[in-house]
Amino acid sequence: MRSIILTLAVLVTSLQALQAQVATLHAVGSTGPRSQRLNMVFLSEGFTQAELNNGKFADSVDAVVDYLFSKEPWNRYRSYFNIFRIEIASNESGTDNPYAVPAYSRDTYFGSGFHPVIDRLLVISSQGSSRANTLLATHVPEYDIPIVLVNDETYGGSGGPIAVASLHSLSAQLVEHEVGHSFAKLADEYDFDTPGYPAIEYPNATAKTQRSQIRWKDWIEPETSLPTPEGPDFEFSEVVGLFEGANYRSRGWYRPHDNALMKWLGLPPGAVTREAFVLNFYNRVSPLEGHSPQGLTLSVTERTPLSFSVTVKVPSEGPPLDVIWKIDGYPVGSGLTFNIASQNVGFDGKHTIIAEVKDPTPWVRRDPTGLLTEKVTWNVTLDNQEVDPAINDTPDSLLVEVGEEINLVMDATGPVPGQVGFQWSKNGKPIANAKSSVLNIPAAKLSDGGAYAVQVTGGDYKATFSADVVVVDGQTQNVICGEGKAVTLTANVVGSVTGYQWFFGDDEIEPGTEGFSGMNTAKLAISTPTVGVHEGLYSIRLTTPAGTETYDTHRVSVFNKPPVWDEDTLLPEGRVGAVYGLDGLGYQVKTQALLGRPVASFSASGLPPGLKIDSKTGIISGRPTAHKAAKNGDVIAYLVTLTAVNGIGKVSITRNLLVQPLPAGTVGSFVAVVDRSGVEGLNKGLGGRVDLVTSANGAFSGKLVLGTTSSSFKGILNSSMGSSTLQGTAIIARSGKPAPPPLELSFSIQGGTQQIEGILIDSEDEQNFTGWRNPWSKTNKADAWKGYYTFHLNTLTPPVDGLEGKGFGSFTVGADGKVKLSGRTADGETFTSACHVGSGGELMIYSLQKGKPQGSVVGRFSINDHEDLIDANNTIVGDEDLLSWWKPASTDSKARVYASGLGIVPLGITGSRYNDPSLTDPSWVVFNIPAATSDAANAAITFWGASLNAAAFSPNADVIIQAKSKATVVPDSPETKLTLSINPKLGTLTGKFSLLDDELLRSVTYQGIITNNGGSMSGEGFFLLPDLPIPFVTASKNSPIQSGLVRLIP
């Protein structure tokens, strides 16, 4: 493409040659003023003046530009860009390349070269960066995307503040990728582990796994599984998901696309990366370019036409920008111009007219700061427009029952929606926050009846419109009264009632009817109620401004004799914790329905704790909290006396009520493991535990630990007749600013298996937990499991190259089933936990570990007794799906041991009962072998992993284990100064060795434990070895420390 040369010169002095160098600015392509465009500037590096003169740099720039603007999203927004190149000659052609054979160095203007440690990393020197910034500030101070093209065909580039790319055949693709870093702030989506990269969130890399918290959640279809399965390498797919591996980590970090630009050159960017580019375009330039009138304050004193317009950017491809016009916030038009008569703007007073410009591109779904939208606002003051609101309809009076909806509507409009003001009042007092055209009360109460009004305002207009609301309680009341004793029936109604009329049955009670008075008021009096005469249903007809309606309000019963019990009354069986009665509705005791013998009230004595009787209905309800037992433990019934009373007398009967206890195996102490959530979930990826106590009275209480937080809870168990399962639910309030939503904890306990399963739920997440009961007591001891155990933790899927070490630990099971456990993970951090062993040998670990932030070991495993009577044969078994370790990326600048984190590491656990061999035979040592009696070795210790293969000497050694398990090492290389100490009582081994490489002394400690794994005894653990420093990258005090495997075998 042709270039317009703008002659601008700068005199510079080379470090190696004193010569005048001229920088020239060339406009490669211009679409508008720099202040309203994205300015892309290419700078030449390693081009001699002759090469610049023959057009090599210009041709290279053209090739990159042609490629880049043929790709999404650049092609759509080419009209937004000005493109320039700055030509500055170097003394020599090329760049520094220590990897070439032979290596070469070049005298170039920006001091570029390939990084001495990272072979494809092509950078410019710090002085070169200063020179580039000076040139940019001089020639294109409005620059947005600076790119240095280096005259070397070796593959390489970098994405710092200034993108750098070589002239390799993939140069244009390199620029596209590196600009993703320097301009769009994107991460590499590489899924190979490389220590040292910060664990921070990017637009295209995250450690979050909860759908609602993933930055690109708007691009993930509901049916897409998370995490998302991968496809073949190099094949692009439109699917957006959560693909594991990103930001130089193979586990625990995720990318939005399986294969896309930030992982493989030449592939499309994918929806999420494309969106990031577009957002950054609009972060630097506005979609709005101009507006008319220029003045943003207008005063209009008479009716007149008004005209407004805007000038906006025009994308090279795709849909044009949208322009929406609004008056006082309400949309009224679209297009580049907006014409309106002043009187149609609104009432006299102040108004706003807004032009809202927005790019409607489907390429952006998440724009939290509104980058794709720009507004211009005119403030308009109107006077003498002579406009009043249009009154279209007024609110109607209402007659409603308690619980029904009250909906009052005032229909008044102005020139533009939202310009009419409303204020509702009740009984002359304004109602707070009732300022819309509708007043709605979803469920009416009696107190909501009254005289309502709404005041309508607009400009100088003000008027009030009224409506009456009458609320009535239409529920039928039972009235029990004695014969000959006056009674009054009262209508429960509030509001403007203009007429009352009482009815007895279907008959209107007319004035003068004997025995009645007040038949045309809210209160009906019955002077001498008589059995069989005045008994039945009474109704009232209400006349109101909203109309007339009749309600059945009272049912009257009259007594002149005492009640009579139904001898067939039997009290159904209950259970502690179960809602009493058929279908959980309680049980209604029965009296005979005889004329003149209604019951005024019921009572009961001797009811089981937790049950009560309703004095009006005779319904027994509640949950029993105790059962009754004989001395031999048999369940026996409660003796309950039931009493029915009216004004004439009372009668009683006695009945048995049997309450069953809670199911066997459901009362006691339980412990459960809470599975890990995502890092933004309920337990922040740390897991948790539940400790629960159930009581024989049907109550429960406990403690919930989620990550670093803990909460207490309590509640009532829910049992049911004929079932051996219990349920419980507790709502747990949580603290915070603002306070997070409450947490719901629900669980079920199986009496037969003595297992507990449950779930934790909040508004955005849920997490399961599983556990077991403590069945042990003084009469039921945990003898089958009792003893001391040792175990190894195997990282079955090592998350980072070099993590070869094994974690280990030990625990003791007491006769009471209680367990205290401790150990170390392969990075040297400790973990501790306490629980009880289950009836099937179940055990758990939940331990937070030190660190910033903290990690954890969490999960469950078990002891296998192999169904024999030899406790010494017990082994430890586990499943990698049930036990895991998480070491998050550290925020401590001094951290060295896997500071970038390890993600979630599945753990296999193996181990067994362990006893000091000398207790069986004093001549035995660890591994259950005879003590050495000569200099002949009877064991060997080996070391593997970390950076040990780079050491000059190996610490491996033969070992002579003598009486009392005293160890003497015979090292392969005495220079390592290897030591070894064995504790035969605990099965632990510790020691240290030294390595001298490149005149750097590295002192190393190791530790482990001995256990029996499938009949083969070995001592295994870890050592922590600092890497040798990398020149210009790390030093001996901050080089990474990795974990290797130590193994002691007979």
Short mmCIF file of C-alpha atoms in Angstrom, two decimals, residues 14-213:
data_model
loop_
_atom_site.label_atom_id
_atom_site.label_comp_id
_atom_site.label_asym_id
_atom_site.label_seq_id
_atom_site.Cartn_x
_atom_site.Cartn_y
_atom_site.Cartn_z
CA SER A 14 24.34 5.03 19.37
CA LEU A 15 26.15 3.28 22.16
CA GLN A 16 28.64 1.88 19.69
CA ALA A 17 28.82 4.42 16.92
CA LEU A 18 28.48 8.17 16.80
CA GLN A 19 26.30 8.86 13.81
CA ALA A 20 23.17 10.84 13.06
CA GLN A 21 20.05 8.69 12.81
CA VAL A 22 16.87 10.08 11.35
CA ALA A 23 13.44 8.84 12.47
CA THR A 24 10.72 9.29 9.87
CA LEU A 25 6.99 8.93 10.43
CA HIS A 26 4.90 7.36 7.66
CA ALA A 27 1.10 7.31 7.59
CA VAL A 28 0.23 3.81 6.42
CA GLY A 29 -3.50 4.40 6.60
CA SER A 30 -5.54 7.25 8.09
CA THR A 31 -9.31 7.29 8.73
CA GLY A 32 -9.75 10.36 10.93
CA PRO A 33 -8.33 12.67 13.61
CA ARG A 34 -5.89 10.94 15.94
CA SER A 35 -7.91 12.08 18.96
CA GLN A 36 -10.91 10.08 17.69
CA ARG A 37 -9.10 7.01 16.37
CA LEU A 38 -7.09 4.05 17.61
CA ASN A 39 -3.51 4.72 16.57
CA MET A 40 -1.40 1.67 15.75
CA VAL A 41 2.32 2.46 15.40
CA PHE A 42 5.01 0.09 14.05
CA LEU A 43 8.67 0.76 14.92
CA SER A 44 11.63 -0.69 13.00
CA GLU A 45 14.32 -2.65 14.87
CA GLY A 46 17.44 -4.20 13.38
CA PHE A 47 16.88 -2.65 9.93
CA THR A 48 19.83 -0.82 8.41
CA GLN A 49 19.25 2.38 6.48
CA ALA A 50 19.72 0.48 3.24
CA GLU A 51 17.05 -2.01 4.24
CA LEU A 52 14.68 0.79 5.19
CA ASN A 53 15.36 2.47 1.86
CA ASN A 54 14.58 -0.67 -0.13
CA GLY A 55 11.21 -1.00 1.61
CA LYS A 56 11.82 -4.17 3.64
CA PHE A 57 10.30 -2.70 6.80
CA ALA A 58 7.42 -1.04 4.91
CA ASP A 59 6.60 -4.33 3.18
CA SER A 60 6.72 -6.18 6.51
CA VAL A 61 4.32 -3.67 8.09
CA ASP A 62 1.94 -3.92 5.12
CA ALA A 63 1.92 -7.73 5.40
CA VAL A 64 1.08 -7.60 9.11
CA VAL A 65 -1.63 -4.99 8.58
CA ASP A 66 -3.18 -6.91 5.68
CA TYR A 67 -3.29 -10.10 7.76
CA LEU A 68 -4.47 -8.53 11.00
CA PHE A 69 -7.34 -6.57 9.48
CA SER A 70 -8.60 -9.65 7.66
CA LYS A 71 -9.28 -11.29 11.04
CA GLU A 72 -12.02 -10.86 13.62
CA PRO A 73 -12.60 -8.44 15.25
CA TRP A 74 -10.10 -6.18 13.47
CA ASN A 75 -11.88 -6.42 10.09
CA ARG A 76 -15.10 -4.97 11.46
CA TYR A 77 -13.36 -1.97 13.05
CA ARG A 78 -10.72 -1.07 10.44
CA SER A 79 -12.39 2.36 10.08
CA TYR A 80 -11.56 3.06 13.73
CA PHE A 81 -7.78 2.86 13.11
CA ASN A 82 -5.00 5.12 11.96
CA ILE A 83 -1.84 3.16 11.18
CA PHE A 84 1.66 4.59 11.22
CA ARG A 85 5.21 3.34 11.00
CA ILE A 86 8.28 4.98 12.45
CA GLU A 87 11.47 4.12 10.58
CA ILE A 88 14.68 4.37 12.57
CA ALA A 89 17.88 2.75 11.29
CA SER A 90 20.10 0.37 13.26
CA ASN A 91 23.87 0.11 12.83
CA GLU A 92 23.58 -3.61 12.08
CA SER A 93 20.92 -5.85 10.66
CA GLY A 94 19.20 -8.41 12.92
CA THR A 95 19.12 -8.98 16.69
CA ASP A 96 21.01 -10.76 19.49
CA ASN A 97 20.46 -14.53 19.32
CA PRO A 98 22.33 -16.71 21.84
CA TYR A 99 20.52 -19.82 20.53
CA ALA A 100 21.84 -19.61 16.97
CA VAL A 101 24.71 -21.86 15.95
CA PRO A 102 26.92 -20.02 16.11
CA ALA A 103 25.37 -17.42 18.42
CA TYR A 104 25.44 -13.84 17.20
CA SER A 105 25.01 -10.31 18.56
CA ARG A 106 23.93 -7.19 16.66
CA ASP A 107 24.22 -3.44 17.29
CA THR A 108 20.57 -2.34 17.02
CA TYR A 109 18.71 0.81 17.96
CA PHE A 110 16.40 -0.72 20.57
CA GLY A 111 18.91 -3.28 21.88
CA SER A 112 16.68 -6.25 21.10
CA GLY A 113 17.52 -9.90 21.62
CA PHE A 114 16.26 -13.31 22.61
CA HIS A 115 16.03 -13.89 26.37
CA PRO A 116 19.07 -15.82 27.68
CA VAL A 117 16.87 -18.36 29.52
CA ILE A 118 13.55 -18.44 27.63
CA ASP A 119 14.44 -19.28 24.06
CA ARG A 120 11.46 -17.82 22.15
CA LEU A 121 11.10 -14.68 24.22
CA LEU A 122 12.20 -11.77 22.01
CA VAL A 123 12.44 -8.47 23.94
CA ILE A 124 13.93 -5.00 23.69
CA SER A 125 16.27 -3.67 26.36
CA SER A 126 15.20 -1.24 29.05
CA GLN A 127 17.12 1.51 27.26
CA GLY A 128 15.42 0.43 24.05
CA SER A 129 12.03 0.77 25.75
CA SER A 130 12.91 4.32 26.79
CA ARG A 131 13.98 5.13 23.22
CA ALA A 132 10.76 3.67 21.82
CA ASN A 133 8.64 5.66 24.25
CA THR A 134 10.52 8.82 23.31
CA LEU A 135 9.90 8.27 19.61
CA LEU A 136 6.23 7.52 20.21
CA ALA A 137 5.76 10.59 22.40
CA THR A 138 7.47 12.74 19.78
CA HIS A 139 5.72 11.52 16.64
CA VAL A 140 2.40 9.93 17.72
CA PRO A 141 1.72 10.93 21.33
CA GLU A 142 -1.83 9.63 20.87
CA TYR A 143 -0.54 6.07 20.20
CA ASP A 144 -2.62 3.11 21.45
CA ILE A 145 -0.94 0.00 20.03
CA PRO A 146 2.87 0.20 19.65
CA ILE A 147 4.51 -2.73 17.86
CA VAL A 148 8.22 -3.31 17.30
CA LEU A 149 9.09 -5.48 14.27
CA VAL A 150 12.55 -7.06 14.60
CA ASN A 151 14.53 -7.82 11.44
CA ASP A 152 15.29 -11.47 12.25
CA GLU A 153 13.55 -14.53 10.86
CA THR A 154 13.96 -16.62 14.03
CA TYR A 155 10.59 -17.37 15.66
CA GLY A 156 9.96 -15.11 18.67
CA GLY A 157 8.06 -12.27 20.25
CA SER A 158 6.76 -10.81 23.51
CA GLY A 159 3.72 -8.99 24.81
CA GLY A 160 4.86 -6.36 27.30
CA PRO A 161 3.75 -2.71 27.18
CA ILE A 162 5.17 -2.70 23.64
CA ALA A 163 4.44 -5.77 21.52
CA VAL A 164 7.52 -7.30 19.85
CA ALA A 165 7.61 -9.77 16.95
CA SER A 166 10.28 -11.11 14.61
CA LEU A 167 10.04 -11.43 10.81
CA HIS A 168 9.47 -15.18 11.01
CA SER A 169 7.04 -16.53 8.42
CA LEU A 170 4.40 -16.40 11.19
CA SER A 171 5.19 -12.77 11.98
CA ALA A 172 1.67 -11.49 11.40
CA GLN A 173 0.22 -14.25 13.56
CA LEU A 174 2.80 -13.42 16.24
CA VAL A 175 1.69 -9.79 16.22
CA GLU A 176 -1.97 -10.83 16.55
CA HIS A 177 -1.11 -12.98 19.57
CA GLU A 178 1.28 -10.54 21.28
CA VAL A 179 -1.11 -7.61 20.87
CA GLY A 180 -3.57 -9.80 22.76
CA HIS A 181 -1.20 -9.40 25.72
CA SER A 182 -0.05 -5.81 25.36
CA PHE A 183 -3.34 -4.27 24.23
CA ALA A 184 -6.19 -6.53 25.40
CA LYS A 185 -4.48 -7.69 28.63
CA LEU A 186 -5.09 -11.35 27.82
CA ALA A 187 -3.31 -14.31 29.38
CA ASP A 188 -1.60 -17.12 27.56
CA GLU A 189 -3.88 -20.15 27.51
CA TYR A 190 -0.96 -22.58 27.65
CA ASP A 191 -1.71 -25.65 29.78
CA PHE A 192 1.84 -26.75 30.57
CA ASP A 193 3.17 -26.09 34.07
CA THR A 194 5.73 -23.29 34.36
CA PRO A 195 6.46 -21.91 37.85
CA GLY A 196 6.70 -18.19 38.42
CA TYR A 197 3.61 -16.84 36.68
CA PRO A 198 1.27 -14.92 39.00
CA ALA A 199 -2.03 -16.57 39.89
CA ILE A 200 -4.31 -13.67 38.95
CA GLU A 201 -7.57 -13.58 37.04
CA TYR A 202 -7.60 -12.52 33.36
CA PRO A 203 -10.41 -11.97 30.86
CA ASN A 204 -9.57 -15.43 29.48
CA ALA A 205 -8.13 -17.32 32.47
CA THR A 206 -9.77 -18.12 35.79
CA ALA A 207 -9.52 -20.39 38.82
CA LYS A 208 -13.25 -20.06 39.47
CA THR A 209 -15.49 -23.02 38.73
CA GLN A 210 -18.88 -21.79 39.92
CA ARG A 211 -20.86 -20.85 36.81
CA SER A 212 -22.27 -17.63 38.30
CA GLN A 213 -18.77 -16.33 39.09
#
